[in-house]
Amino acid sequence: MALITNLEEIHALATQRHDEFEIMRYMLEFLDDIEDAQLDAIVETIAAPIIAAIDCTQCANCCRSLDVYLTPDDAQTLSQGIHIPLEAISTQYLDHTLATVTGEWGKFKLKPCVFLRGNLCSVYDHRPDACRRYPQFTPDFRWTLADTIQGAALCPIIYNVLDALAAQVDNIVKKL
Ligand code: SF4
Ligand code: SF4
């Protein structure tokens, strides 16, 4: 499996293939012969070797580019883990105003994330749940694909999973 990990290349290819990925999304939305759980299982099978093969410590683009939202539990975990009072975490690192607009509790004020050191997370064991789950394909791959496609231009894992899925979609449809 030849994976593309160069971030500039990923950005260019994902932008170029955006319409193709959107067409795949429409196809999958109308393909009700495959149940959501079945599609999730197919995507997990495709994604597992790609996730295993891509070294996130050579990338960290998500930590540089994405908004990271925290729950109160996330902030508590971070506070206990790095021995900074919750109030200080809240005022120094979190923006509650912008987060409230999206119905979230708080999000990191700065991008790149202040806890990024080189390509490594300095609070790895105490990082927010959103960081642990990213990139997340399932459950509900079919109904979250629009958001997933938006991430393809910045995340090599997402781009390569969509690329591999696009290559298999016709075969999946033919087998039905
Ligand atoms: S999850 Fe994606 S964007 Fe984040 S470090 Fe890994 S490959 Fe890069
Ligand atoms: S907390 Fe760690 S994993 Fe999450 S964005 Fe910051 S550096 Fe990345």
Coordinates of C-alpha atoms and ligand atoms in Angstrom, one line a residue:
M1 CA 0.0 0.0 0.0
A2 CA 1.6 3.3 -1.1
L3 CA 0.6 5.9 1.3
I4 CA 1.0 9.7 0.7
T5 CA 2.1 11.5 3.8
N6 CA 3.6 14.8 2.4
L7 CA 1.3 17.5 3.8
E8 CA 1.5 19.8 0.8
E9 CA 0.7 16.9 -1.5
I10 CA -2.2 15.8 0.7
H11 CA -3.6 19.3 0.7
A12 CA -3.4 19.6 -3.1
L13 CA -4.8 16.1 -3.8
A14 CA -7.6 16.4 -1.3
T15 CA -8.6 19.8 -2.8
Q16 CA -8.4 18.4 -6.3
R17 CA -10.5 15.3 -5.4
H18 CA -13.1 17.0 -3.2
D19 CA -15.9 16.6 -5.7
E20 CA -15.0 12.9 -6.2
F21 CA -15.2 12.3 -2.4
E22 CA -18.5 14.2 -2.3
I23 CA -20.0 12.0 -5.0
M24 CA -18.8 9.0 -3.1
R25 CA -20.6 10.4 0.0
Y26 CA -23.9 10.8 -2.0
M27 CA -23.5 7.3 -3.3
L28 CA -23.0 5.9 0.2
E29 CA -25.9 7.9 1.6
F30 CA -28.3 6.3 -0.9
L31 CA -26.8 2.8 -0.8
D32 CA -29.2 1.4 1.8
D33 CA -28.3 -2.2 0.9
I34 CA -25.4 -1.7 3.2
E35 CA -26.4 -1.0 6.8
D36 CA -24.6 1.7 8.8
A37 CA -22.9 -0.9 11.0
Q38 CA -21.7 -2.9 7.9
L39 CA -20.3 0.2 6.3
D40 CA -18.6 1.1 9.6
A41 CA -17.0 -2.4 9.7
I42 CA -15.7 -2.0 6.1
V43 CA -14.2 1.4 6.8
E44 CA -12.6 0.1 10.0
T45 CA -11.0 -2.7 8.0
I46 CA -9.7 -0.2 5.5
A47 CA -8.5 2.3 8.1
A48 CA -6.7 0.0 10.5
P49 CA -3.6 -0.7 8.4
I50 CA -3.4 2.9 7.3
I51 CA -3.6 4.2 10.9
A52 CA -0.9 1.6 11.8
A53 CA 1.4 2.7 9.0
I54 CA 1.3 6.4 9.4
D55 CA 3.5 7.9 12.1
C56 CA 1.7 10.8 13.6
T57 CA 4.9 12.0 15.3
Q58 CA 6.2 12.9 11.9
C59 CA 3.1 15.0 11.2
A60 CA 1.2 16.7 14.1
N61 CA -0.7 18.7 11.6
C62 CA -3.9 18.3 13.5
C63 CA -2.3 19.8 16.6
R64 CA -1.2 22.8 14.5
S65 CA -4.4 23.3 12.6
L66 CA -7.5 22.2 14.4
D67 CA -9.8 23.7 17.0
V68 CA -9.6 21.4 20.0
Y69 CA -12.7 21.5 22.2
L70 CA -12.6 20.4 25.9
T71 CA -15.3 19.1 28.2
P72 CA -15.1 20.0 31.9
D73 CA -13.8 16.5 32.5
D74 CA -11.0 17.0 29.9
A75 CA -10.0 20.2 31.7
Q76 CA -10.0 18.4 35.1
T77 CA -7.8 15.6 33.7
L78 CA -5.4 18.1 32.3
S79 CA -5.3 20.1 35.5
Q80 CA -4.6 17.0 37.6
G81 CA -2.1 15.6 35.1
I82 CA 0.1 18.7 34.7
H83 CA -0.5 20.1 38.3
I84 CA -2.0 23.4 37.2
P85 CA -5.2 24.5 39.0
L86 CA -8.3 24.1 37.0
E87 CA -9.0 27.8 37.2
A88 CA -5.6 28.6 35.7
I89 CA -6.2 26.1 32.9
S90 CA -9.5 27.7 32.2
T91 CA -8.3 31.3 32.1
Q92 CA -4.8 30.8 30.6
Y93 CA -5.5 28.2 27.9
L94 CA -9.2 28.0 27.2
D95 CA -11.5 30.2 25.2
H96 CA -15.0 29.8 26.5
T97 CA -16.6 32.6 24.4
L98 CA -16.0 31.0 21.0
A99 CA -16.7 27.5 22.3
T100 CA -20.1 28.6 23.6
V101 CA -21.1 29.6 20.1
T102 CA -20.8 25.9 19.0
G103 CA -22.3 24.6 22.2
E104 CA -19.0 23.4 23.7
W105 CA -17.6 24.2 27.1
G106 CA -14.1 25.5 26.1
K107 CA -11.5 25.2 23.4
F108 CA -7.8 25.8 23.3
K109 CA -7.1 29.5 22.6
L110 CA -4.1 29.1 20.5
K111 CA -3.1 27.2 17.3
P112 CA -0.7 25.5 17.1
C113 CA -1.7 23.9 20.5
V114 CA 0.4 25.3 23.3
F115 CA 1.2 21.8 24.5
L116 CA 2.8 20.8 21.2
R117 CA 6.6 20.4 21.5
G118 CA 8.1 19.8 18.1
N119 CA 5.7 17.1 16.8
L120 CA 5.0 15.6 20.2
C121 CA 2.2 16.3 22.7
S122 CA 3.7 17.3 26.0
V123 CA 0.5 16.3 27.8
Y124 CA 0.0 13.1 26.0
D125 CA -1.3 11.0 28.9
H126 CA -3.7 13.8 29.9
R127 CA -4.8 15.1 26.5
P128 CA -8.5 15.8 25.8
D129 CA -10.8 13.1 24.5
A130 CA -11.1 14.9 21.2
C131 CA -7.3 14.5 20.7
R132 CA -7.5 10.8 21.6
R133 CA -10.3 10.1 19.1
Y134 CA -8.9 12.0 16.2
P135 CA -9.3 11.1 13.4
Q136 CA -12.5 9.3 14.0
F137 CA -14.3 7.5 11.2
T138 CA -16.8 5.4 13.1
P139 CA -19.5 5.0 14.4
D140 CA -21.8 6.5 11.8
F141 CA -19.2 6.8 9.0
R142 CA -21.9 7.4 6.4
W143 CA -23.5 10.3 8.3
T144 CA -20.2 12.0 9.4
L145 CA -18.5 11.7 6.0
A146 CA -19.2 15.3 5.1
D147 CA -17.0 16.4 8.1
T148 CA -14.5 13.7 7.4
I149 CA -14.0 15.0 3.9
Q150 CA -13.4 18.4 5.2
G151 CA -10.4 17.0 7.2
A152 CA -8.8 15.2 4.2
A153 CA -6.7 18.2 3.2
L154 CA -4.9 18.4 6.5
C155 CA -4.7 14.8 7.7
P156 CA -2.8 12.1 5.9
I157 CA -4.7 9.3 7.6
I158 CA -8.0 10.7 6.5
Y159 CA -6.9 11.3 2.9
N160 CA -5.5 7.8 2.6
V161 CA -8.6 6.2 4.1
L162 CA -10.8 8.1 1.6
D163 CA -8.5 7.3 -1.2
A164 CA -8.6 3.6 -0.4
L165 CA -12.3 3.6 0.1
A166 CA -12.9 5.4 -3.2
A167 CA -10.8 2.6 -4.9
Q168 CA -13.1 0.0 -3.3
V169 CA -16.5 1.5 -3.5
D170 CA -17.3 0.3 -7.1
N171 CA -16.4 -3.3 -6.0
I172 CA -18.5 -3.0 -2.9
V173 CA -21.5 -1.9 -5.0
K174 CA -21.0 -4.7 -7.6
K175 CA -21.0 -7.3 -4.9
L176 CA -24.5 -6.3 -3.7
Ligands
SF4_1 S1 -4.0 12.3 13.0 FE1 -3.7 13.0 10.9 S2 -3.1 15.2 11.0 FE2 -2.9 14.3 13.1 S3 -0.8 13.7 13.3 FE3 -1.9 11.9 12.6 S4 -1.8 11.9 10.4 FE4 -1.2 14.0 11.1
SF4_2 S1 -3.3 18.5 23.7 FE1 -1.7 17.3 22.7 S2 -2.7 16.0 21.2 FE2 -4.2 17.7 21.8 S3 -3.9 19.3 20.3 FE3 -2.5 19.7 22.0 S4 -0.5 18.8 21.5 FE4 -2.1 17.9 20.1

